[in-house]
mmCIF file of C-alpha atoms and ligand atoms in Angstrom:
data_model
loop_
_atom_site.group_PDB
_atom_site.id
_atom_site.type_symbol
_atom_site.label_atom_id
_atom_site.label_comp_id
_atom_site.label_asym_id
_atom_site.label_seq_id
_atom_site.Cartn_x
_atom_site.Cartn_y
_atom_site.Cartn_z
ATOM 1 C CA GLU A 1 -96.161 80.416 96.707
ATOM 2 C CA LYS A 2 -93.959 78.979 99.438
ATOM 3 C CA GLY A 3 -97.153 78.163 101.295
ATOM 4 C CA GLY A 4 -96.093 79.946 104.464
ATOM 5 C CA TYR A 5 -92.670 78.281 104.608
ATOM 6 C CA ASP A 6 -89.464 80.328 104.572
ATOM 7 C CA HIS A 7 -88.002 78.299 101.740
ATOM 8 C CA PHE A 8 -89.136 75.967 98.976
ATOM 9 C CA MET A 9 -86.873 73.301 100.382
ATOM 10 C CA LEU A 10 -88.704 73.239 103.706
ATOM 11 C CA LYS A 11 -92.071 73.304 101.956
ATOM 12 C CA GLU A 12 -91.010 70.374 99.799
ATOM 13 C CA ILE A 13 -89.706 68.436 102.792
ATOM 14 C CA TYR A 14 -93.099 68.876 104.424
ATOM 15 C CA GLU A 15 -94.906 67.881 101.238
ATOM 16 C CA GLN A 16 -93.455 64.388 101.364
ATOM 17 C CA PRO A 17 -96.377 62.644 103.073
ATOM 18 C CA ARG A 18 -98.676 63.992 100.365
ATOM 19 C CA ALA A 19 -96.188 63.370 97.566
ATOM 20 C CA ILE A 20 -95.630 59.735 98.542
ATOM 21 C CA LYS A 21 -99.378 59.215 98.698
ATOM 22 C CA ASP A 22 -99.806 60.771 95.243
ATOM 23 C CA THR A 23 -97.123 58.437 93.959
ATOM 24 C CA TYR A 24 -98.852 55.249 95.043
ATOM 25 C CA ARG A 25 -102.434 56.469 94.639
ATOM 26 C CA GLY A 26 -104.304 54.595 91.919
ATOM 27 C CA ARG A 27 -101.392 52.181 91.521
ATOM 28 C CA MET A 28 -101.431 50.337 94.784
ATOM 29 C CA LEU A 29 -104.835 48.820 95.522
ATOM 30 C CA VAL A 30 -104.323 47.570 99.026
ATOM 31 C CA ASN A 31 -107.708 45.926 99.597
ATOM 32 C CA GLU A 32 -107.520 44.032 96.338
ATOM 33 C CA GLY A 33 -103.877 43.212 96.931
ATOM 34 C CA ILE A 34 -102.658 44.430 93.558
ATOM 35 C CA ILE A 35 -100.262 46.926 92.011
ATOM 36 C CA LYS A 36 -101.222 48.419 88.660
ATOM 37 C CA MET A 37 -98.623 50.356 86.702
ATOM 38 C CA SER A 38 -99.341 50.486 82.993
ATOM 39 C CA GLY A 39 -95.737 51.159 81.960
ATOM 40 C CA LEU A 40 -94.663 48.057 83.831
ATOM 41 C CA ASP A 41 -97.680 45.845 83.126
ATOM 42 C CA GLN A 42 -97.346 46.332 79.364
ATOM 43 C CA HIS A 43 -93.717 45.236 79.416
ATOM 44 C CA MET A 44 -93.792 42.617 82.132
ATOM 45 C CA GLU A 45 -92.055 40.020 79.927
ATOM 46 C CA LYS A 46 -89.071 42.328 79.431
ATOM 47 C CA PHE A 47 -88.636 42.619 83.176
ATOM 48 C CA LEU A 48 -89.243 38.971 83.936
ATOM 49 C CA ASN A 49 -86.806 37.818 81.250
ATOM 50 C CA ALA A 50 -84.137 40.364 82.096
ATOM 51 C CA ASN A 51 -80.705 39.016 82.983
ATOM 52 C CA ARG A 52 -80.215 42.054 85.150
ATOM 53 C CA ILE A 53 -81.369 45.581 85.687
ATOM 54 C CA ILE A 54 -78.971 48.457 85.155
ATOM 55 C CA ILE A 55 -79.919 51.697 86.854
ATOM 56 C CA VAL A 56 -78.464 54.933 85.466
ATOM 57 C CA ALA A 57 -78.791 58.320 87.152
ATOM 58 C CA CYS A 58 -76.872 61.232 88.682
ATOM 59 C CA GLY A 59 -76.707 62.851 92.120
ATOM 60 C CA THR A 60 -79.661 62.290 94.403
ATOM 61 C CA SER A 61 -81.410 60.196 91.750
ATOM 62 C CA TRP A 62 -78.360 57.912 91.736
ATOM 63 C CA HIS A 63 -78.782 57.514 95.499
ATOM 64 C CA ALA A 64 -82.419 56.506 94.952
ATOM 65 C CA GLY A 65 -81.045 53.971 92.460
ATOM 66 C CA LEU A 66 -78.763 52.540 95.131
ATOM 67 C CA VAL A 67 -81.696 52.115 97.506
ATOM 68 C CA ALA A 68 -83.568 50.422 94.655
ATOM 69 C CA GLU A 69 -80.670 48.006 94.180
ATOM 70 C CA TYR A 70 -81.242 46.694 97.700
ATOM 71 C CA ILE A 71 -84.996 46.496 97.183
ATOM 72 C CA PHE A 72 -84.859 44.714 93.812
ATOM 73 C CA GLU A 73 -82.272 42.220 94.922
ATOM 74 C CA ASP A 74 -83.776 41.584 98.326
ATOM 75 C CA LEU A 75 -87.448 41.343 97.345
ATOM 76 C CA ALA A 76 -87.462 40.400 93.659
ATOM 77 C CA ARG A 77 -84.110 38.555 93.476
ATOM 78 C CA ILE A 78 -83.075 40.325 90.282
ATOM 79 C CA PRO A 79 -79.410 41.335 89.958
ATOM 80 C CA VAL A 80 -78.970 45.086 89.745
ATOM 81 C CA GLU A 81 -76.105 47.383 88.857
ATOM 82 C CA VAL A 82 -76.270 51.075 89.607
ATOM 83 C CA GLU A 83 -74.209 53.369 87.444
ATOM 84 C CA TYR A 84 -73.389 57.038 87.308
ATOM 85 C CA ALA A 85 -74.801 57.991 83.914
ATOM 86 C CA SER A 86 -71.664 60.025 83.183
ATOM 87 C CA GLU A 87 -69.395 57.014 83.678
ATOM 88 C CA PHE A 88 -71.678 54.508 82.006
ATOM 89 C CA ARG A 89 -71.949 56.487 78.778
ATOM 90 C CA TYR A 90 -68.211 56.734 78.244
ATOM 91 C CA ARG A 91 -67.142 53.325 79.463
ATOM 92 C CA ASN A 92 -68.040 51.084 76.523
ATOM 93 C CA PRO A 93 -70.381 49.141 78.834
ATOM 94 C CA VAL A 94 -71.573 45.625 78.007
ATOM 95 C CA ILE A 95 -75.287 45.977 77.265
ATOM 96 C CA THR A 96 -77.496 43.397 75.596
ATOM 97 C CA GLU A 97 -81.098 42.953 74.543
ATOM 98 C CA ASN A 98 -81.678 41.047 77.725
ATOM 99 C CA ASP A 99 -80.880 44.016 79.918
ATOM 100 C CA VAL A 100 -83.461 46.332 81.349
ATOM 101 C CA VAL A 101 -82.154 49.826 82.000
ATOM 102 C CA ILE A 102 -83.960 52.039 84.493
ATOM 103 C CA ALA A 103 -83.149 55.739 84.165
ATOM 104 C CA ILE A 104 -84.033 57.891 87.168
ATOM 105 C CA SER A 105 -84.297 61.665 86.870
ATOM 106 C CA GLN A 106 -86.339 64.292 88.646
ATOM 107 C CA SER A 107 -86.040 66.887 85.882
ATOM 108 C CA GLY A 108 -85.958 64.411 83.022
ATOM 109 C CA GLU A 109 -83.397 66.707 81.382
ATOM 110 C CA THR A 110 -80.044 65.626 82.796
ATOM 111 C CA ALA A 111 -77.660 65.454 79.832
ATOM 112 C CA ASP A 112 -75.580 62.499 81.022
ATOM 113 C CA THR A 113 -78.645 60.425 81.891
ATOM 114 C CA LEU A 114 -80.187 61.182 78.518
ATOM 115 C CA ALA A 115 -76.986 60.130 76.736
ATOM 116 C CA ALA A 116 -76.836 56.906 78.767
ATOM 117 C CA ILE A 117 -80.387 56.097 77.671
ATOM 118 C CA LYS A 118 -79.534 56.625 74.011
ATOM 119 C CA LEU A 119 -76.516 54.354 74.327
ATOM 120 C CA ALA A 120 -78.579 51.643 76.015
ATOM 121 C CA LYS A 121 -81.216 51.855 73.290
ATOM 122 C CA GLU A 122 -78.608 51.615 70.548
ATOM 123 C CA ASN A 123 -77.481 48.367 72.134
ATOM 124 C CA GLY A 124 -80.966 46.927 72.183
ATOM 125 C CA ALA A 125 -81.816 47.282 75.869
ATOM 126 C CA PHE A 126 -85.299 48.057 77.067
ATOM 127 C CA VAL A 127 -85.285 51.411 78.871
ATOM 128 C CA PHE A 128 -87.724 52.362 81.613
ATOM 129 C CA GLY A 129 -87.832 55.925 82.954
ATOM 130 C CA VAL A 130 -88.632 57.184 86.426
ATOM 131 C CA CYS A 131 -89.115 60.925 86.031
ATOM 132 C CA ASN A 132 -90.922 63.663 87.877
ATOM 133 C CA VAL A 133 -91.388 66.199 85.102
ATOM 134 C CA VAL A 134 -94.165 65.083 82.758
ATOM 135 C CA GLY A 135 -93.247 65.179 79.071
ATOM 136 C CA SER A 136 -89.551 65.790 79.816
ATOM 137 C CA SER A 137 -86.843 64.659 77.396
ATOM 138 C CA ILE A 138 -86.057 61.497 79.380
ATOM 139 C CA ALA A 139 -89.744 60.638 79.694
ATOM 140 C CA ARG A 140 -90.008 60.887 75.922
ATOM 141 C CA GLU A 141 -86.779 59.063 75.122
ATOM 142 C CA THR A 142 -87.529 55.946 77.199
ATOM 143 C CA HIS A 143 -89.623 52.976 75.998
ATOM 144 C CA ALA A 144 -91.897 53.094 79.018
ATOM 145 C CA GLY A 145 -91.865 54.449 82.512
ATOM 146 C CA ALA A 146 -93.614 55.641 85.627
ATOM 147 C CA TYR A 147 -93.869 59.207 86.835
ATOM 148 C CA THR A 148 -93.190 60.057 90.459
ATOM 149 C CA HIS A 149 -96.048 62.584 90.803
ATOM 150 C CA ALA A 150 -94.129 64.539 93.446
ATOM 151 C CA GLY A 151 -95.317 67.854 92.000
ATOM 152 C CA PRO A 152 -92.907 70.628 90.996
ATOM 153 C CA GLU A 153 -89.649 70.616 92.931
ATOM 154 C CA ILE A 154 -88.289 74.160 93.029
ATOM 155 C CA GLY A 155 -85.545 73.939 95.658
ATOM 156 C CA VAL A 156 -82.281 72.950 93.996
ATOM 157 C CA ALA A 157 -81.663 70.369 96.713
ATOM 158 C CA SER A 158 -83.748 67.369 95.843
ATOM 159 C CA THR A 159 -86.006 66.134 98.664
ATOM 160 C CA LYS A 160 -89.472 64.932 97.708
ATOM 161 C CA ALA A 161 -88.160 63.716 94.366
ATOM 162 C CA PHE A 162 -85.887 61.301 96.231
ATOM 163 C CA THR A 163 -88.571 59.776 98.442
ATOM 164 C CA THR A 164 -91.058 59.483 95.593
ATOM 165 C CA GLN A 165 -88.452 57.857 93.344
ATOM 166 C CA ILE A 166 -87.922 55.268 96.070
ATOM 167 C CA THR A 167 -91.693 54.822 96.313
ATOM 168 C CA VAL A 168 -92.090 54.162 92.569
ATOM 169 C CA LEU A 169 -89.158 51.767 92.532
ATOM 170 C CA THR A 170 -90.560 49.948 95.561
ATOM 171 C CA LEU A 171 -93.855 49.455 93.699
ATOM 172 C CA VAL A 172 -91.984 48.090 90.683
ATOM 173 C CA ALA A 173 -89.902 45.735 92.844
ATOM 174 C CA LEU A 174 -92.943 44.500 94.756
ATOM 175 C CA LYS A 175 -94.868 43.808 91.595
ATOM 176 C CA LEU A 176 -91.947 41.892 90.084
ATOM 177 C CA ALA A 177 -91.430 39.996 93.334
ATOM 178 C CA LYS A 178 -95.026 38.883 93.230
ATOM 179 C CA GLU A 179 -94.940 37.938 89.544
ATOM 180 C CA LYS A 180 -91.789 35.912 90.119
ATOM 181 C CA GLY A 181 -93.238 34.205 93.160
ATOM 182 C CA GLU A 182 -90.494 35.574 95.410
ATOM 183 C CA LEU A 183 -93.091 36.966 97.813
ATOM 184 C CA SER A 184 -96.134 35.033 98.981
ATOM 185 C CA GLU A 185 -99.575 36.646 98.652
ATOM 186 C CA ASP A 186 -99.462 37.353 102.340
ATOM 187 C CA GLN A 187 -95.975 38.877 102.358
ATOM 188 C CA PHE A 188 -96.909 40.988 99.339
ATOM 189 C CA HIS A 189 -100.049 42.190 101.058
ATOM 190 C CA GLN A 190 -98.140 43.044 104.232
ATOM 191 C CA HIS A 191 -95.784 45.205 102.167
ATOM 192 C CA LEU A 192 -98.695 47.078 100.593
ATOM 193 C CA ILE A 193 -100.202 47.758 103.993
ATOM 194 C CA GLU A 194 -96.895 48.967 105.361
ATOM 195 C CA LEU A 195 -96.236 51.213 102.356
ATOM 196 C CA GLU A 196 -99.724 52.679 102.677
ATOM 197 C CA GLY A 197 -98.864 53.648 106.236
ATOM 198 C CA ILE A 198 -95.598 55.382 105.326
ATOM 199 C CA PRO A 199 -97.030 58.899 104.735
ATOM 200 C CA ALA A 200 -98.389 58.952 108.307
ATOM 201 C CA LYS A 201 -94.997 57.807 109.579
ATOM 202 C CA VAL A 202 -93.242 60.515 107.565
ATOM 203 C CA GLU A 203 -95.653 62.968 109.185
ATOM 204 C CA LYS A 204 -94.683 61.628 112.591
ATOM 205 C CA THR A 205 -90.990 61.875 111.716
ATOM 206 C CA LEU A 206 -91.486 65.515 110.716
ATOM 207 C CA GLU A 207 -92.725 66.208 114.233
ATOM 208 C CA GLY A 208 -89.096 65.758 115.275
ATOM 209 C CA ASN A 209 -88.194 68.961 113.413
ATOM 210 C CA PRO A 210 -87.814 71.179 116.535
ATOM 211 C CA LEU A 211 -85.349 68.688 118.015
ATOM 212 C CA VAL A 212 -83.393 68.549 114.755
ATOM 213 C CA GLU A 213 -83.195 72.351 114.808
ATOM 214 C CA ILE A 214 -81.717 72.293 118.322
ATOM 215 C CA ILE A 215 -79.139 69.716 117.241
ATOM 216 C CA ALA A 216 -78.287 71.814 114.171
ATOM 217 C CA GLU A 217 -77.367 74.696 116.462
ATOM 218 C CA ASP A 218 -74.612 72.573 118.043
ATOM 219 C CA TYR A 219 -73.031 71.563 114.747
ATOM 220 C CA LYS A 220 -73.561 74.536 112.454
ATOM 221 C CA ASP A 221 -69.925 75.624 112.727
ATOM 222 C CA SER A 222 -68.440 72.235 111.879
ATOM 223 C CA ASP A 223 -65.954 72.004 109.034
ATOM 224 C CA ASN A 224 -66.571 68.347 108.368
ATOM 225 C CA CYS A 225 -69.221 65.772 108.947
ATOM 226 C CA LEU A 226 -69.421 62.017 108.488
ATOM 227 C CA TYR A 227 -72.601 60.062 107.679
ATOM 228 C CA LEU A 228 -72.730 56.322 108.270
ATOM 229 C CA GLY A 229 -75.279 53.647 107.463
ATOM 230 C CA ARG A 230 -75.440 49.993 106.479
ATOM 231 C CA GLY A 231 -77.581 48.030 104.032
ATOM 232 C CA TYR A 232 -80.640 49.923 102.875
ATOM 233 C CA ASN A 233 -79.454 52.926 104.827
ATOM 234 C CA PHE A 234 -75.979 53.160 103.328
ATOM 235 C CA PRO A 235 -77.355 55.128 100.330
ATOM 236 C CA VAL A 236 -79.278 57.306 102.796
ATOM 237 C CA ALA A 237 -75.943 58.187 104.428
ATOM 238 C CA LEU A 238 -74.598 59.234 101.004
ATOM 239 C CA GLU A 239 -77.691 61.310 100.390
ATOM 240 C CA GLY A 240 -77.483 62.954 103.829
ATOM 241 C CA ALA A 241 -73.896 63.974 103.131
ATOM 242 C CA LEU A 242 -74.766 65.324 99.675
ATOM 243 C CA LYS A 243 -77.602 67.427 101.119
ATOM 244 C CA LEU A 244 -75.284 68.965 103.714
ATOM 245 C CA LYS A 245 -72.517 69.689 101.197
ATOM 246 C CA GLU A 246 -74.690 71.288 98.597
ATOM 247 C CA ILE A 247 -76.648 73.707 100.756
ATOM 248 C CA SER A 248 -74.454 74.433 103.801
ATOM 249 C CA TYR A 249 -71.021 74.111 102.110
ATOM 250 C CA ILE A 250 -69.776 71.932 104.955
ATOM 251 C CA HIS A 251 -67.595 69.114 103.740
ATOM 252 C CA ALA A 252 -69.392 65.853 104.396
ATOM 253 C CA GLU A 253 -68.887 62.238 103.456
ATOM 254 C CA GLY A 254 -71.238 59.307 103.487
ATOM 255 C CA TYR A 255 -69.767 55.887 104.152
ATOM 256 C CA PRO A 256 -70.890 52.333 104.761
ATOM 257 C CA ALA A 257 -70.482 52.116 108.544
ATOM 258 C CA ALA A 258 -68.202 49.074 108.437
ATOM 259 C CA GLU A 259 -65.905 50.649 105.878
ATOM 260 C CA MET A 260 -64.993 53.384 108.345
ATOM 261 C CA LYS A 261 -62.214 51.372 109.902
ATOM 262 C CA HIS A 262 -60.519 51.147 106.510
ATOM 263 C CA GLY A 263 -59.697 54.840 106.478
ATOM 264 C CA PRO A 264 -62.156 57.521 107.548
ATOM 265 C CA ILE A 265 -61.854 56.548 111.201
ATOM 266 C CA ALA A 266 -58.557 58.446 111.121
ATOM 267 C CA LEU A 267 -60.573 61.664 110.789
ATOM 268 C CA ILE A 268 -62.498 61.183 113.989
ATOM 269 C CA ASP A 269 -61.745 63.449 116.922
ATOM 270 C CA GLU A 270 -63.854 65.522 119.319
ATOM 271 C CA GLN A 271 -64.544 68.050 116.534
ATOM 272 C CA MET A 272 -66.115 65.521 114.200
ATOM 273 C CA PRO A 273 -69.893 65.067 114.124
ATOM 274 C CA VAL A 274 -70.837 61.584 112.955
ATOM 275 C CA ILE A 275 -74.416 60.972 111.934
ATOM 276 C CA VAL A 276 -75.240 57.298 112.201
ATOM 277 C CA ILE A 277 -78.371 55.584 110.964
ATOM 278 C CA ALA A 278 -78.999 52.929 113.602
ATOM 279 C CA THR A 279 -82.541 51.689 113.168
ATOM 280 C CA ARG A 280 -83.484 48.470 114.914
ATOM 281 C CA LYS A 281 -84.085 46.409 111.781
ATOM 282 C CA GLY A 282 -80.999 46.028 109.656
ATOM 283 C CA HIS A 283 -77.658 45.094 111.159
ATOM 284 C CA TYR A 284 -78.468 46.880 114.400
ATOM 285 C CA GLU A 285 -75.841 45.194 116.573
ATOM 286 C CA LYS A 286 -73.179 45.813 113.945
ATOM 287 C CA VAL A 287 -74.043 49.494 113.822
ATOM 288 C CA VAL A 288 -73.942 49.650 117.622
ATOM 289 C CA SER A 289 -70.374 48.386 117.562
ATOM 290 C CA ASN A 290 -69.501 50.962 114.897
ATOM 291 C CA ILE A 291 -70.936 53.618 117.221
ATOM 292 C CA GLN A 292 -68.712 52.317 120.030
ATOM 293 C CA GLU A 293 -65.683 52.670 117.765
ATOM 294 C CA ILE A 294 -66.577 56.315 117.124
ATOM 295 C CA LYS A 295 -67.263 56.991 120.777
ATOM 296 C CA SER A 296 -63.930 55.617 121.900
ATOM 297 C CA ARG A 297 -62.298 58.169 119.571
ATOM 298 C CA LYS A 298 -64.421 60.949 121.058
ATOM 299 C CA GLY A 299 -66.465 61.672 117.919
ATOM 300 C CA LYS A 300 -69.804 63.372 118.442
ATOM 301 C CA ILE A 301 -72.618 60.959 117.649
ATOM 302 C CA ILE A 302 -75.988 61.938 116.271
ATOM 303 C CA ALA A 303 -77.998 58.762 115.811
ATOM 304 C CA ILE A 304 -81.192 58.117 113.884
ATOM 305 C CA VAL A 305 -82.920 55.367 115.864
ATOM 306 C CA THR A 306 -86.199 53.487 116.038
ATOM 307 C CA GLU A 307 -88.740 54.746 118.580
ATOM 308 C CA GLY A 308 -88.058 53.423 122.047
ATOM 309 C CA ASP A 309 -84.421 52.560 121.384
ATOM 310 C CA GLU A 310 -82.314 52.470 124.546
ATOM 311 C CA GLN A 311 -79.005 50.922 123.603
ATOM 312 C CA VAL A 312 -77.920 53.649 121.191
ATOM 313 C CA ARG A 313 -79.411 56.366 123.376
ATOM 314 C CA ASP A 314 -76.851 55.455 126.037
ATOM 315 C CA LEU A 315 -73.971 55.864 123.615
ATOM 316 C CA ALA A 316 -75.006 58.773 121.401
ATOM 317 C CA ASP A 317 -74.784 62.506 122.070
ATOM 318 C CA HIS A 318 -78.150 62.996 120.382
ATOM 319 C CA VAL A 319 -80.821 60.633 119.161
ATOM 320 C CA ILE A 320 -83.570 61.343 116.666
ATOM 321 C CA GLU A 321 -86.391 58.819 116.648
ATOM 322 C CA ILE A 322 -88.320 57.490 113.683
ATOM 323 C CA PRO A 323 -91.307 55.120 113.740
ATOM 324 C CA GLU A 324 -90.762 51.402 113.267
ATOM 325 C CA THR A 325 -91.181 50.085 109.733
ATOM 326 C CA PHE A 326 -89.917 47.353 107.399
ATOM 327 C CA GLU A 327 -86.211 47.600 106.734
ATOM 328 C CA SER A 328 -86.909 47.931 102.998
ATOM 329 C CA LEU A 329 -89.060 51.012 103.603
ATOM 330 C CA SER A 330 -86.871 52.610 106.260
ATOM 331 C CA PRO A 331 -85.008 54.945 103.845
ATOM 332 C CA LEU A 332 -88.304 56.802 103.365
ATOM 333 C CA LEU A 333 -88.160 57.721 107.056
ATOM 334 C CA THR A 334 -84.452 57.908 107.899
ATOM 335 C CA THR A 335 -83.818 60.404 105.128
ATOM 336 C CA ILE A 336 -86.259 62.960 106.613
ATOM 337 C CA PRO A 337 -84.213 64.075 109.656
ATOM 338 C CA LEU A 338 -81.114 64.297 107.450
ATOM 339 C CA GLN A 339 -82.921 66.667 105.081
ATOM 340 C CA LEU A 340 -84.044 68.779 108.043
ATOM 341 C CA LEU A 341 -80.584 68.824 109.601
ATOM 342 C CA SER A 342 -79.005 70.132 106.380
ATOM 343 C CA TYR A 343 -81.773 72.660 106.007
ATOM 344 C CA HIS A 344 -81.387 74.132 109.495
ATOM 345 C CA ILE A 345 -77.600 74.187 109.379
ATOM 346 C CA ALA A 346 -77.679 75.970 106.016
ATOM 347 C CA VAL A 347 -80.188 78.545 107.255
ATOM 348 C CA MET A 348 -78.109 79.164 110.410
ATOM 349 C CA ARG A 349 -75.005 79.685 108.266
ATOM 350 C CA GLY A 350 -76.870 82.251 106.177
ATOM 351 C CA CYS A 351 -76.716 80.194 102.996
ATOM 352 C CA ASN A 352 -79.094 80.528 100.088
ATOM 353 C CA VAL A 353 -80.921 77.269 100.720
ATOM 354 C CA ASP A 354 -83.075 77.170 97.611
ATOM 355 C CA GLN A 355 -80.361 78.279 95.211
ATOM 356 C CA PRO A 356 -76.978 77.158 96.440
ATOM 357 C CA ARG A 357 -73.917 78.619 94.748
ATOM 358 C CA ASN A 358 -72.602 76.919 91.606
ATOM 359 C CA LEU A 359 -75.580 74.556 91.287
ATOM 360 C CA ALA A 360 -78.410 74.371 88.775
ATOM 361 C CA LYS A 361 -81.705 72.570 89.191
ATOM 362 C CA SER A 362 -81.276 70.669 86.021
ATOM 363 C CA VAL A 363 -77.886 69.888 84.554
ATOM 364 C CA THR A 364 -78.473 69.970 80.813
ATOM 365 C CA VAL A 365 -74.790 70.171 79.881
ATOM 366 C CA GLU A 366 -72.304 67.428 80.582
HETATM 367 C C1 LIG Z 401 -79.091 67.000 94.651
HETATM 368 C C2 LIG Z 401 -79.473 67.333 93.292
HETATM 369 C C3 LIG Z 401 -78.686 66.771 92.139
HETATM 370 C C4 LIG Z 401 -79.637 66.032 91.208
HETATM 371 C C5 LIG Z 401 -78.904 65.551 89.951
HETATM 372 C C6 LIG Z 401 -79.794 64.727 89.065
HETATM 373 O O1 LIG Z 401 -79.931 67.555 95.567
HETATM 374 O O2 LIG Z 401 -80.440 68.014 93.089
HETATM 375 O O3 LIG Z 401 -77.672 65.927 92.592
HETATM 376 O O4 LIG Z 401 -80.194 64.951 91.911
HETATM 377 O O5 LIG Z 401 -78.435 66.661 89.247
HETATM 378 O O6 LIG Z 401 -80.881 65.445 88.612
HETATM 379 P P1 LIG Z 401 -82.141 64.768 87.956
HETATM 380 O O7 LIG Z 401 -82.760 63.893 88.981
HETATM 381 O O8 LIG Z 401 -83.026 65.900 87.554
HETATM 382 O O9 LIG Z 401 -81.644 63.971 86.783
#
C-alpha cells in the first residue's frame, strides 16, 4: 500500500506531480483560456463584492493560507487576512456580510476550523471551504467550496495536501483576477500555461532527492535549524520549519529573512544550519545580502536556488536547484526540497516518520 516506498510520507511527496494535476484537471482549460470551478462560479458576486477575504486554518493549512494571501493580493488585488482558527474563534472578530471567509483543511475535521466557520456564518459571512476529504464536516458546513483532489493523505505530516491547497487557491485567485480585470487575457493565459507546467517541474525538483539526502546526513545531529524566506516564500520557510519539528523533533524556526536581524541572528554560530529560499524571482538581491549576514557569523547555509544560479552558489555551503517559474507559483517547487530534507533527517534519526509522537492526523478536539 506504500507503493514501494518506505513510508507514506515519501510516497505522498512523490505523488505531488499527479496530485497537482488532479487538482487542476477539468477546472483549468488552458487552450480555451478559462477556469471553471462550480463552487466559485455560482457565487462569483459574493467574491467580487467582498470587502476582504479572511482565511481561517491551522498548521500546514494555515501556511497554505499565507501563501494564498500573497497570491490574492498580488494577482486579484483583494485584501486578505489570514487567521489561526483557534485565535479567530475566541477573539470576538469583526465579521460582516461583506466578508468572504475561506476555510482550509485537509481532513475537513479540525475542531477549531469548524468552530471558526460556524462563527463566521452566524455573523453573515459567506464561507468557502478548501478541503481534501470529500463529505467531511467542514465540506458540509461551508456554503460552497472546492476540493483539493490530492487523494488520501496518510502520513501525519502534511505534504501533498499543502501543494494542492495552494493549487486550488491559485485557481481561485486567477479567476477572480480575470473577472476583476486585474490580469489581461494574455497575462491570465500565461499563468494557466505556467501552472500546467508545474507538475513536470515538481518532477524535476524531485530528481534532486539524492542530493538532499546527502545534505541531510551533514545536519541530522543539529539541535536547531533556521528557515528563511521572503515574500511568497516566507510561508514556505514556516512550513519547512514545521515539517522538521514535527517529524525529526529538531527545534526549527521559520522567519522572514529580513526580520532575522531583529533577533534570531543572535542564534547564529557555526553550529546553526540556516535554510534560505533564494530563488531568482522575488527579492533576490535582498536575500543575497541576508545570506551574507549569516555567512559573516559562520552559519551553515543551505540555499534553495533557481537553476543556473551562481551568486548564491559562491556563498552557500550547499545549494539545491529548482526550475525557473513565476514567483507566484514558486512555493509549489521550493517546498519540495524542504519536505525531503525533513524526511531524510527524521529517517536518519530513527523517528517514526508517518506517525510522529504526540500528533494526530486530524485534530478533532480543541
Ligand atoms: C502538519 C499538520 C498539521 C495540520 C493541521 C491542520 O504537517 O499535519 O499542522 O496541517 O492540524 O489540519 P487540517 O488541514 O486537516 O485542518
